[in-house]
Amino acid sequence: MSTNGMESWAVDLKDVGAIYPFQGTEVILVIAGLVFWIGWHVLQAKVEAKELADAERDFNVEHSGNSIDRY
Amino acid sequence: MGNNLDALTTVFTEFYYFVTVVFMFLIHVGFCMYEVGASRRRNHMHTLMKNTMLIPLVTITFFFFGWWIYWAFVNGPGITGGLADGSANAPWSPTMATHLGDRITGVFWAAFLLFSWTAASIVSGSVIERIRSSAFWIHAVLIGSVFWIIDAAWGWSANGWMVKVLGYHDAYASGVIHAIAGGYALGVLVVLGPRLGKFAADGTPRDIPPHNPWLVTIGLFMIYTGFWGFYAACNVPAISPEAIGGMITGETWTATNIYLAPTTLGAITFNFLMSLSGGLMVAYVVSKGDAFWTYSGGLAGIITASAGNDLYHPIQAMFIGGVGTFCAYKLHHYVERRFKIDDAVGAVAVHGYAGFIGVVIAGFMLWGQPSSPYEGYAAINPLGQFIGAIIMFGVLGFLPAFIVSKLLASRGMLRIPEKAELEGLDHHSELAYQAAVDDVRAAERAIAERHT
């Protein structure tokens, strides 16, 4: 029993196709991948919103003047 | 070369490995940029030279004995047999020179040599700004021309005892290069101690920011680029079942991994990019967009998935890369806080922890698959992979580094003096630089005065 169905290489390679593990789970993998991708955007947007809120809170004219001068 | 097909295959293989070597050179360029960027201004040139000089030192020692070790130590020796015949790869062998009957040894030797540089260079970054160059170069030879190549003979060879007995599988070197180098770096760091000022009196770690974040990140980009060559160099590009001489039947030629088991360049291209992406995405979020850790996370993603990237599905590679990166990031900060380890570039985490985790994950993901095309080898399994990860990180990495560092420290040969560390390692060269500048300025002013 093996995770890709191959237990030996005593085969003719012209008869072999996919050799990745857990074949048959491709759709589940794609769904999980899509969830990961969308989740990443959600999480990233939250982190960025917090950073921008912090920058807004810390705003003062003198500091922003320095930032502008620094270019 | 018996006929035209043999000739074409040989010349293609020769050129293939030659190109991988050129690509892998970029890894070293990247490491140098990265280290210099991470060091403070008073240590630049020393940091650069420390890494640069490992190139000739590891090269000549790898020629003298490293390459022979790879062929001679596949049985331990003393585990599954005695010393194997490495005579064709001894430094006095005619095939270790210009030889029309052997076009492959030179390029294959060089591909392995570039891995040796990488192993030593991984250690180099973690110890910057306080190790003596003389001590580091001893370590560089040991990791680059002795310990990593022993682990390659054991677990990264078609005949290695770890492959035969444990079913060890590590196609793109999660353990064989990265776990051992990370473990080795940790062994040195435990003895070497942190940079001055790294920890507050209450033990809280301070961040020592890189002086040039741009250089650090471009250096890491360069390492990604070189990593393509590294991946290609881990494959045999085209070989017939007959030439493998194992159990594969039929006449279909294939690319193989280092164990001569079939894979494709397409597979590793998918998986390289997807594991890189998984690592980058997780690292960006977990580090809150920190550029240094995001780039390092890309590397950690590839490194974690590397053990099985010849066989994984790309989405599996993406998740595995993400998991390894998350663990490496968290472990780096935990170990730093708990054990006061100052790893200046996070090498122990990115290479060591991610590599270790990658080897273990491969044991579960590839459970039961053949580790070799030859008969009588153990199948890939979680226990074999776990033992393999401990051998790589602990037995051949951490342990020798710790012992050698202790020996060097006992003779005052490991760490630079405190005053020199404060003054900066470039003190001597900066004085010479300033003297030269003053001299030229004085000369030019004298010429200018003649015109007034």
Short mmCIF file of C-alpha atoms in Angstrom, two decimals:
data_model
loop_
_atom_site.label_atom_id
_atom_site.label_comp_id
_atom_site.label_asym_id
_atom_site.label_seq_id
_atom_site.Cartn_x
_atom_site.Cartn_y
_atom_site.Cartn_z
CA MET A 1 0.00 0.00 0.00
CA SER A 2 1.46 3.33 -1.02
CA THR A 3 0.17 6.88 -1.28
CA ASN A 4 0.51 6.98 -5.08
CA GLY A 5 -0.25 3.34 -5.91
CA MET A 6 3.35 2.59 -6.90
CA GLU A 7 5.01 -0.01 -4.70
CA SER A 8 7.80 -0.86 -7.07
CA TRP A 9 9.44 0.56 -10.19
CA ALA A 10 9.26 -2.85 -11.89
CA VAL A 11 7.03 -1.37 -14.59
CA ASP A 12 7.25 -0.14 -18.16
CA LEU A 13 7.21 3.67 -17.88
CA LYS A 14 5.10 4.01 -21.03
CA ASP A 15 2.22 2.54 -19.00
CA VAL A 16 2.60 4.98 -16.08
CA GLY A 17 0.85 8.35 -15.81
CA ALA A 18 0.37 10.43 -12.67
CA ILE A 19 2.66 9.53 -9.77
CA TYR A 20 1.69 12.18 -7.18
CA PRO A 21 0.29 11.00 -3.84
CA PHE A 22 -3.43 10.81 -3.01
CA GLN A 23 -4.68 10.76 -6.60
CA GLY A 24 -8.41 11.34 -6.71
CA THR A 25 -8.28 14.26 -4.29
CA GLU A 26 -7.50 16.85 -6.98
CA VAL A 27 -10.86 18.63 -6.67
CA ILE A 28 -10.54 18.79 -2.89
CA LEU A 29 -7.01 20.12 -3.27
CA VAL A 30 -8.19 22.81 -5.68
CA ILE A 31 -11.01 23.83 -3.32
CA ALA A 32 -8.60 23.95 -0.37
CA GLY A 33 -6.19 25.96 -2.51
CA LEU A 34 -8.88 28.44 -3.46
CA VAL A 35 -9.88 28.82 0.21
CA PHE A 36 -6.22 29.46 1.06
CA TRP A 37 -5.96 32.08 -1.70
CA ILE A 38 -9.16 33.94 -0.75
CA GLY A 39 -8.33 33.64 2.96
CA TRP A 40 -4.96 35.21 2.28
CA HIS A 41 -6.59 38.28 0.71
CA VAL A 42 -8.97 38.65 3.67
CA LEU A 43 -6.18 38.32 6.22
CA GLN A 44 -3.82 40.61 4.32
CA ALA A 45 -6.50 43.28 3.98
CA LYS A 46 -7.15 43.18 7.73
CA VAL A 47 -3.45 43.51 8.57
CA GLU A 48 -3.05 46.38 6.11
CA ALA A 49 -6.15 48.17 7.45
CA LYS A 50 -4.72 48.01 10.96
CA GLU A 51 -1.34 49.35 9.81
CA LEU A 52 -2.99 52.24 7.98
CA ALA A 53 -5.17 53.01 11.00
CA ASP A 54 -2.03 53.11 13.16
CA ALA A 55 -0.35 55.49 10.70
CA GLU A 56 -3.43 57.71 10.71
CA ARG A 57 -3.54 57.73 14.50
CA ASP A 58 0.14 58.65 14.77
CA PHE A 59 -0.12 61.51 12.26
CA ASN A 60 1.35 64.86 13.26
CA VAL A 61 2.32 67.74 11.06
CA GLU A 62 5.98 67.88 12.10
CA HIS A 63 6.59 64.18 11.41
CA SER A 64 4.77 64.19 8.11
CA GLY A 65 6.78 67.28 7.13
CA ASN A 66 9.97 65.27 7.75
CA SER A 67 8.59 62.41 5.68
CA ILE A 68 7.81 64.78 2.82
CA ASP A 69 11.28 66.35 3.01
CA ARG A 70 12.89 62.89 2.99
CA TYR A 71 11.11 62.25 -0.32
CA MET B 1 30.59 6.73 -26.36
CA GLY B 2 29.39 3.70 -28.34
CA ASN B 3 27.09 5.24 -30.96
CA ASN B 4 25.58 8.57 -31.95
CA LEU B 5 22.72 8.34 -29.45
CA ASP B 6 25.15 7.62 -26.62
CA ALA B 7 27.32 10.50 -27.78
CA LEU B 8 24.38 12.89 -27.91
CA THR B 9 23.14 11.83 -24.48
CA THR B 10 26.59 12.21 -22.96
CA VAL B 11 27.22 15.63 -24.47
CA PHE B 12 23.71 16.78 -23.49
CA THR B 13 24.22 15.57 -19.91
CA GLU B 14 27.63 17.23 -19.77
CA PHE B 15 26.19 20.54 -20.94
CA TYR B 16 23.14 20.19 -18.67
CA TYR B 17 25.24 19.94 -15.51
CA PHE B 18 27.57 22.68 -16.75
CA VAL B 19 24.62 25.07 -17.03
CA THR B 20 23.36 24.15 -13.55
CA VAL B 21 26.75 25.10 -12.15
CA VAL B 22 26.57 28.53 -13.75
CA PHE B 23 23.09 29.05 -12.31
CA MET B 24 24.17 27.90 -8.88
CA PHE B 25 26.96 30.47 -8.86
CA LEU B 26 24.15 32.98 -8.37
CA ILE B 27 23.33 31.37 -5.01
CA HIS B 28 26.71 32.45 -3.75
CA VAL B 29 26.39 35.94 -5.20
CA GLY B 30 23.03 36.16 -3.43
CA PHE B 31 24.42 34.95 -0.12
CA CYS B 32 27.21 37.53 -0.27
CA MET B 33 24.77 40.38 -1.02
CA TYR B 34 22.45 39.16 1.68
CA GLU B 35 25.12 38.93 4.35
CA VAL B 36 26.68 42.28 3.54
CA GLY B 37 23.23 43.89 3.57
CA ALA B 38 22.44 42.34 6.94
CA SER B 39 25.74 43.39 8.54
CA ARG B 40 26.43 46.83 9.95
CA ARG B 41 28.62 49.29 8.05
CA ARG B 42 31.67 48.70 10.23
CA ASN B 43 31.71 45.00 9.27
CA HIS B 44 31.00 45.01 5.53
CA MET B 45 34.25 43.98 3.93
CA HIS B 46 35.06 41.40 6.55
CA THR B 47 31.62 39.85 6.10
CA LEU B 48 32.07 39.76 2.35
CA MET B 49 35.53 38.23 2.50
CA LYS B 50 34.49 35.66 5.09
CA ASN B 51 31.93 34.27 2.68
CA THR B 52 34.00 34.74 -0.47
CA MET B 53 37.04 32.83 0.74
CA LEU B 54 35.03 29.73 1.50
CA ILE B 55 34.86 29.31 -2.30
CA PRO B 56 38.51 28.39 -2.85
CA LEU B 57 38.87 26.58 0.48
CA VAL B 58 35.88 24.32 -0.05
CA THR B 59 36.72 23.85 -3.73
CA ILE B 60 40.23 22.53 -3.22
CA THR B 61 39.30 20.34 -0.24
CA PHE B 62 36.31 18.98 -2.14
CA PHE B 63 38.72 18.06 -4.92
CA PHE B 64 41.24 16.51 -2.51
CA PHE B 65 38.83 14.40 -0.42
CA GLY B 66 35.17 15.54 -0.48
CA TRP B 67 34.27 13.94 -3.79
CA TRP B 68 35.98 10.69 -2.85
CA ILE B 69 33.97 10.59 0.41
CA TYR B 70 30.74 10.70 -1.58
CA TRP B 71 31.58 7.52 -3.48
CA ALA B 72 33.45 5.68 -0.73
CA PHE B 73 31.12 6.25 2.25
CA VAL B 74 27.82 4.92 0.87
CA ASN B 75 27.87 1.98 3.30
CA GLY B 76 28.75 4.12 6.34
CA PRO B 77 31.39 2.63 6.32
CA GLY B 78 30.56 -0.04 8.86
CA ILE B 79 26.77 0.07 8.61
CA THR B 80 25.86 -1.93 5.50
CA GLY B 81 29.42 -2.74 4.45
CA GLY B 82 32.95 -1.41 4.30
CA LEU B 83 34.51 1.38 2.29
CA ALA B 84 33.13 1.34 -1.25
CA ASP B 85 35.39 1.70 -4.27
CA GLY B 86 35.91 5.44 -4.73
CA SER B 87 39.15 5.13 -6.64
CA ALA B 88 37.76 6.68 -9.85
CA ASN B 89 36.98 9.81 -7.84
CA ALA B 90 40.18 10.07 -5.82
CA PRO B 91 42.17 13.23 -6.61
CA TRP B 92 44.92 11.27 -8.36
CA SER B 93 42.53 9.39 -10.66
CA PRO B 94 43.02 10.16 -14.39
CA THR B 95 39.25 10.70 -14.71
CA MET B 96 39.52 13.59 -12.22
CA ALA B 97 41.25 15.54 -14.98
CA THR B 98 41.11 16.23 -18.71
CA HIS B 99 39.99 12.88 -20.10
CA LEU B 100 38.22 12.15 -23.38
CA GLY B 101 36.79 8.90 -22.02
CA ASP B 102 34.91 10.59 -19.15
CA ARG B 103 33.02 13.79 -19.86
CA ILE B 104 30.66 13.67 -16.90
CA THR B 105 32.81 13.44 -13.75
CA GLY B 106 34.02 17.04 -13.97
CA VAL B 107 30.59 18.63 -14.32
CA PHE B 108 29.01 16.27 -11.79
CA TRP B 109 31.81 17.05 -9.32
CA ALA B 110 31.21 20.77 -9.86
CA ALA B 111 27.45 20.45 -9.32
CA PHE B 112 28.09 18.76 -5.98
CA LEU B 113 30.77 21.32 -5.17
CA LEU B 114 28.29 24.16 -5.59
CA PHE B 115 26.05 22.39 -3.06
CA SER B 116 29.09 22.33 -0.76
CA TRP B 117 29.50 26.09 -1.06
CA THR B 118 25.82 26.51 -0.29
CA ALA B 119 26.04 24.38 2.86
CA ALA B 120 28.96 26.46 4.14
CA SER B 121 27.38 29.73 3.08
CA ILE B 122 24.19 28.96 5.03
CA VAL B 123 26.31 28.75 8.19
CA SER B 124 28.23 31.90 7.25
CA GLY B 125 25.21 34.21 7.46
CA SER B 126 24.13 33.20 10.93
CA VAL B 127 27.48 33.91 12.58
CA ILE B 128 28.29 37.33 11.11
CA GLU B 129 29.89 40.20 13.01
CA ARG B 130 31.58 38.20 15.79
CA ILE B 131 33.24 35.01 14.50
CA ARG B 132 36.92 34.93 13.56
CA SER B 133 37.35 34.26 9.86
CA SER B 134 39.98 31.64 10.70
CA ALA B 135 37.42 29.72 12.78
CA PHE B 136 34.67 30.07 10.20
CA TRP B 137 36.88 28.77 7.40
CA ILE B 138 37.67 25.62 9.42
CA HIS B 139 33.92 25.15 9.85
CA ALA B 140 33.35 25.86 6.15
CA VAL B 141 35.72 23.06 5.12
CA LEU B 142 34.16 20.68 7.64
CA ILE B 143 30.53 21.27 6.60
CA GLY B 144 31.35 21.77 2.90
CA SER B 145 33.85 18.99 2.26
CA VAL B 146 33.21 16.50 5.05
CA PHE B 147 29.88 16.40 6.87
CA TRP B 148 27.40 17.31 4.16
CA ILE B 149 29.07 14.99 1.69
CA ILE B 150 28.94 12.14 4.21
CA ASP B 151 25.19 12.71 4.52
CA ALA B 152 24.95 12.80 0.72
CA ALA B 153 26.74 9.45 0.51
CA TRP B 154 24.34 8.04 3.10
CA GLY B 155 21.03 9.56 2.03
CA TRP B 156 21.44 11.19 -1.36
CA SER B 157 22.92 8.45 -3.45
CA ALA B 158 21.38 5.55 -5.34
CA ASN B 159 23.50 3.23 -3.15
CA GLY B 160 23.31 5.08 0.19
CA TRP B 161 22.68 2.96 3.28
CA MET B 162 19.95 5.32 4.52
CA VAL B 163 18.05 4.82 1.28
CA LYS B 164 18.44 1.05 1.44
CA VAL B 165 17.68 0.57 5.13
CA LEU B 166 15.47 3.51 6.09
CA GLY B 167 13.79 4.18 2.74
CA TYR B 168 15.12 7.75 3.06
CA HIS B 169 13.82 10.08 0.37
CA ASP B 170 15.06 13.65 0.03
CA ALA B 171 15.07 14.42 -3.68
CA TYR B 172 15.93 18.15 -3.54
CA ALA B 173 17.82 18.12 -0.28
CA SER B 174 15.53 19.41 2.48
CA GLY B 175 17.64 17.43 4.91
CA VAL B 176 20.76 16.66 2.94
CA ILE B 177 21.73 20.32 2.48
CA HIS B 178 19.37 22.49 4.49
CA ALA B 179 18.70 20.59 7.72
CA ILE B 180 22.37 19.70 8.13
CA ALA B 181 23.54 23.27 7.45
CA GLY B 182 20.90 24.71 9.80
CA GLY B 183 21.84 22.19 12.50
CA TYR B 184 25.51 22.98 11.96
CA ALA B 185 24.84 26.72 12.26
CA LEU B 186 22.96 26.12 15.52
CA GLY B 187 25.87 24.07 16.90
CA VAL B 188 28.25 26.97 16.22
CA LEU B 189 25.84 29.62 17.53
CA VAL B 190 25.30 27.88 20.89
CA VAL B 191 29.04 28.16 21.60
CA LEU B 192 29.70 31.45 19.81
CA GLY B 193 27.07 33.47 21.67
CA PRO B 194 25.06 36.50 20.54
CA ARG B 195 26.34 39.77 19.13
CA LEU B 196 26.96 42.47 21.75
CA GLY B 197 23.73 44.26 22.55
CA LYS B 198 21.51 41.63 21.02
CA PHE B 199 19.75 40.89 24.30
CA ALA B 200 18.60 43.32 26.97
CA ALA B 201 19.55 42.71 30.60
CA ASP B 202 16.24 40.94 31.18
CA GLY B 203 16.90 38.67 28.20
CA THR B 204 14.53 40.35 25.78
CA PRO B 205 15.93 40.10 22.23
CA ARG B 206 16.62 43.31 20.33
CA ASP B 207 16.20 43.51 16.60
CA ILE B 208 19.49 44.42 14.89
CA PRO B 209 18.15 45.74 11.59
CA PRO B 210 20.06 45.17 8.34
CA HIS B 211 21.90 48.30 7.27
CA ASN B 212 20.66 47.81 3.69
CA PRO B 213 17.31 45.99 3.35
CA TRP B 214 17.44 46.41 -0.43
CA LEU B 215 20.67 44.47 -0.71
CA VAL B 216 19.29 41.75 1.56
CA THR B 217 16.16 41.25 -0.49
CA ILE B 218 17.88 41.37 -3.86
CA GLY B 219 20.38 38.87 -2.49
CA LEU B 220 17.50 36.56 -1.60
CA PHE B 221 16.02 37.04 -5.08
CA MET B 222 19.37 35.99 -6.48
CA ILE B 223 19.33 32.88 -4.30
CA TYR B 224 15.88 31.99 -5.70
CA THR B 225 17.36 32.24 -9.20
CA GLY B 226 20.29 30.03 -8.35
CA PHE B 227 17.93 27.60 -6.70
CA TRP B 228 16.61 26.69 -10.19
CA GLY B 229 20.05 25.44 -11.07
CA PHE B 230 20.20 23.57 -7.80
CA TYR B 231 16.93 21.79 -8.59
CA ALA B 232 18.02 20.87 -12.11
CA ALA B 233 21.35 19.62 -10.80
CA CYS B 234 19.55 17.19 -8.49
CA ASN B 235 18.18 15.34 -11.54
CA VAL B 236 19.68 13.01 -14.08
CA PRO B 237 18.26 14.63 -17.22
CA ALA B 238 17.82 11.63 -19.56
CA ILE B 239 18.56 7.99 -18.99
CA SER B 240 17.35 4.66 -20.38
CA PRO B 241 15.96 1.84 -18.20
CA GLU B 242 18.88 -0.26 -19.39
CA ALA B 243 21.40 2.29 -18.10
CA ILE B 244 19.66 2.43 -14.71
CA GLY B 245 19.96 -1.35 -14.49
CA GLY B 246 17.18 -1.64 -11.94
CA MET B 247 13.73 -3.12 -12.18
CA ILE B 248 12.22 -0.65 -14.70
CA THR B 249 11.17 -2.50 -17.83
CA GLY B 250 10.51 -1.30 -21.39
CA GLU B 251 12.46 1.24 -23.41
CA THR B 252 11.03 4.58 -22.26
CA TRP B 253 13.78 7.04 -21.32
CA THR B 254 13.17 9.33 -18.38
CA ALA B 255 14.62 12.00 -16.17
CA THR B 256 15.29 10.70 -12.67
CA ASN B 257 16.04 12.02 -9.22
CA ILE B 258 19.40 11.33 -7.58
CA TYR B 259 18.16 7.85 -6.57
CA LEU B 260 17.58 7.06 -10.28
CA ALA B 261 13.81 6.86 -9.69
CA PRO B 262 11.69 8.49 -12.41
CA THR B 263 10.49 12.09 -12.25
CA THR B 264 10.16 14.96 -14.72
CA LEU B 265 11.55 18.48 -15.01
CA GLY B 266 7.92 19.54 -15.44
CA ALA B 267 7.05 18.13 -12.01
CA ILE B 268 9.79 19.99 -10.23
CA THR B 269 9.01 23.21 -12.11
CA PHE B 270 5.40 23.07 -10.93
CA ASN B 271 6.38 22.25 -7.40
CA PHE B 272 9.26 24.71 -7.09
CA LEU B 273 6.98 27.62 -7.97
CA MET B 274 4.02 26.46 -5.93
CA SER B 275 6.07 25.81 -2.79
CA LEU B 276 7.80 29.17 -3.25
CA SER B 277 4.36 30.78 -3.46
CA GLY B 278 3.03 28.97 -0.40
CA GLY B 279 6.06 30.09 1.58
CA LEU B 280 5.86 33.71 0.41
CA MET B 281 2.13 34.02 1.15
CA VAL B 282 2.32 32.54 4.63
CA ALA B 283 5.48 34.46 5.52
CA TYR B 284 3.97 37.77 4.38
CA VAL B 285 0.96 37.33 6.62
CA VAL B 286 2.68 35.84 9.63
CA SER B 287 5.47 38.48 9.59
CA LYS B 288 2.98 41.29 8.86
CA GLY B 289 4.62 42.17 5.59
CA ASP B 290 8.22 42.22 6.81
CA ALA B 291 10.33 42.09 3.63
CA PHE B 292 13.21 40.13 5.16
CA TRP B 293 10.96 37.38 6.49
CA THR B 294 8.73 37.33 3.43
CA TYR B 295 11.67 36.64 1.15
CA SER B 296 13.12 34.16 3.62
CA GLY B 297 9.69 32.52 3.78
CA GLY B 298 9.80 31.93 0.03
CA LEU B 299 13.03 30.04 0.53
CA ALA B 300 11.64 28.17 3.52
CA GLY B 301 8.63 27.14 1.44
CA ILE B 302 10.80 25.58 -1.26
CA ILE B 303 13.09 24.00 1.31
CA THR B 304 10.21 22.36 3.20
CA ALA B 305 8.70 20.84 0.06
CA SER B 306 12.04 19.87 -1.48
CA ALA B 307 12.25 16.39 0.03
CA GLY B 308 9.26 15.27 -2.04
CA ASN B 309 9.04 17.84 -4.82
CA ASP B 310 9.80 15.15 -7.39
CA LEU B 311 6.49 13.47 -6.52
CA TYR B 312 4.08 15.94 -4.90
CA HIS B 313 1.05 17.47 -6.55
CA PRO B 314 1.66 21.24 -6.95
CA ILE B 315 -1.13 22.17 -4.50
CA GLN B 316 0.32 19.76 -1.97
CA ALA B 317 3.69 21.47 -2.48
CA MET B 318 2.07 24.86 -1.89
CA PHE B 319 0.52 23.79 1.43
CA ILE B 320 3.63 21.98 2.59
CA GLY B 321 5.68 25.09 1.80
CA GLY B 322 3.25 27.20 3.79
CA VAL B 323 3.24 24.91 6.81
CA GLY B 324 7.04 24.72 6.93
CA THR B 325 7.38 28.48 6.65
CA PHE B 326 4.91 29.10 9.48
CA CYS B 327 6.72 26.64 11.76
CA ALA B 328 10.16 28.02 10.86
CA TYR B 329 9.11 31.61 11.60
CA LYS B 330 7.56 30.73 14.96
CA LEU B 331 10.43 28.45 15.96
CA HIS B 332 13.02 31.13 15.13
CA HIS B 333 11.47 33.60 17.55
CA TYR B 334 10.79 30.98 20.21
CA VAL B 335 14.38 29.69 20.17
CA GLU B 336 15.74 33.25 20.14
CA ARG B 337 13.71 34.22 23.22
CA ARG B 338 14.01 30.94 25.12
CA PHE B 339 17.65 30.00 24.46
CA LYS B 340 19.17 33.41 23.61
CA ILE B 341 20.37 32.26 20.20
CA ASP B 342 21.38 35.14 17.93
CA ASP B 343 20.94 33.81 14.39
CA ALA B 344 21.64 37.00 12.43
CA VAL B 345 19.88 35.93 9.22
CA GLY B 346 17.43 33.30 10.45
CA ALA B 347 19.42 30.53 8.72
CA VAL B 348 18.76 27.93 11.40
CA ALA B 349 15.02 28.44 10.94
CA VAL B 350 14.82 28.87 7.17
CA HIS B 351 17.20 25.99 6.39
CA GLY B 352 17.37 23.87 9.53
CA TYR B 353 13.84 23.78 10.92
CA ALA B 354 12.13 23.99 7.53
CA GLY B 355 14.42 21.27 6.15
CA PHE B 356 13.82 18.99 9.13
CA ILE B 357 10.06 19.47 8.93
CA GLY B 358 10.13 18.87 5.17
CA VAL B 359 11.88 15.53 5.54
CA VAL B 360 9.35 14.41 8.16
CA ILE B 361 6.32 15.54 6.12
CA ALA B 362 7.62 13.60 3.09
CA GLY B 363 7.54 10.44 5.18
CA PHE B 364 3.78 10.74 5.59
CA MET B 365 2.99 12.09 2.13
CA LEU B 366 5.02 9.47 0.26
CA TRP B 367 4.43 6.58 2.66
CA GLY B 368 4.84 3.20 0.97
CA GLN B 369 6.27 4.52 -2.29
CA PRO B 370 9.48 2.91 -3.60
CA SER B 371 12.59 4.81 -2.55
CA SER B 372 14.62 3.32 -5.39
CA PRO B 373 14.27 1.54 -8.74
CA TYR B 374 16.39 -1.29 -7.32
CA GLU B 375 15.18 -4.38 -5.53
CA GLY B 376 15.49 -4.86 -1.78
CA TYR B 377 15.30 -1.21 -0.70
CA ALA B 378 12.97 -0.11 2.13
CA ALA B 379 9.92 1.86 1.03
CA ILE B 380 9.57 5.52 2.01
CA ASN B 381 8.06 5.71 5.53
CA PRO B 382 7.58 8.22 8.38
CA LEU B 383 9.94 6.57 10.86
CA GLY B 384 12.76 6.31 8.34
CA GLN B 385 12.31 9.95 7.42
CA PHE B 386 12.23 11.04 11.08
CA ILE B 387 15.42 9.13 11.86
CA GLY B 388 16.91 10.59 8.69
CA ALA B 389 16.02 14.14 9.76
CA ILE B 390 17.68 13.58 13.13
CA ILE B 391 20.82 12.24 11.44
CA MET B 392 20.96 15.26 9.14
CA PHE B 393 20.16 18.03 11.64
CA GLY B 394 21.58 16.52 14.81
CA VAL B 395 24.19 13.85 14.20
CA LEU B 396 25.98 15.29 11.17
CA GLY B 397 24.99 18.94 11.69
CA PHE B 398 24.66 20.15 15.27
CA LEU B 399 26.98 17.68 17.00
CA PRO B 400 30.23 18.15 15.05
CA ALA B 401 29.71 21.91 14.92
CA PHE B 402 29.26 22.05 18.69
CA ILE B 403 32.33 19.91 19.40
CA VAL B 404 34.62 21.78 16.99
CA SER B 405 33.35 25.15 18.24
CA LYS B 406 34.03 24.11 21.83
CA LEU B 407 37.57 23.12 20.87
CA LEU B 408 38.15 26.40 19.06
CA ALA B 409 36.62 28.42 21.91
CA SER B 410 38.80 26.67 24.49
CA ARG B 411 41.85 27.97 22.62
CA GLY B 412 40.42 31.46 22.17
CA MET B 413 40.13 30.89 18.43
CA LEU B 414 36.37 31.17 17.89
CA ARG B 415 35.20 34.66 18.76
CA ILE B 416 36.72 38.06 18.16
CA PRO B 417 37.65 40.24 21.19
CA GLU B 418 34.90 42.46 22.59
CA LYS B 419 36.76 45.71 21.83
CA ALA B 420 37.32 44.62 18.23
CA GLU B 421 33.62 43.81 17.91
CA LEU B 422 32.73 47.31 19.09
CA GLU B 423 35.35 48.92 16.87
CA GLY B 424 34.17 46.91 13.89
CA LEU B 425 35.79 44.15 11.88
CA ASP B 426 36.70 46.55 9.09
CA HIS B 427 38.77 48.72 11.47
CA HIS B 428 42.08 47.77 9.90
CA SER B 429 40.95 48.13 6.29
CA GLU B 430 39.13 51.38 7.07
CA LEU B 431 42.31 52.88 8.53
CA ALA B 432 44.21 51.91 5.38
CA TYR B 433 41.38 53.30 3.25
CA GLN B 434 41.34 56.59 5.13
CA ALA B 435 45.10 56.92 4.94
CA ALA B 436 44.98 56.34 1.19
CA VAL B 437 42.17 58.89 0.77
CA ASP B 438 44.04 61.49 2.87
CA ASP B 439 47.20 60.88 0.86
CA VAL B 440 45.45 61.34 -2.50
CA ARG B 441 43.58 64.42 -1.28
CA ALA B 442 46.83 66.00 -0.09
CA ALA B 443 48.49 65.25 -3.42
CA GLU B 444 45.61 66.71 -5.43
CA ARG B 445 45.45 69.82 -3.24
CA ALA B 446 49.15 70.36 -3.78
CA ILE B 447 48.61 70.18 -7.55
CA ALA B 448 45.62 72.53 -7.28
CA GLU B 449 47.68 75.08 -5.34
CA ARG B 450 50.22 75.21 -8.15
CA HIS B 451 47.46 76.59 -10.38
CA THR B 452 46.49 79.42 -8.01
#
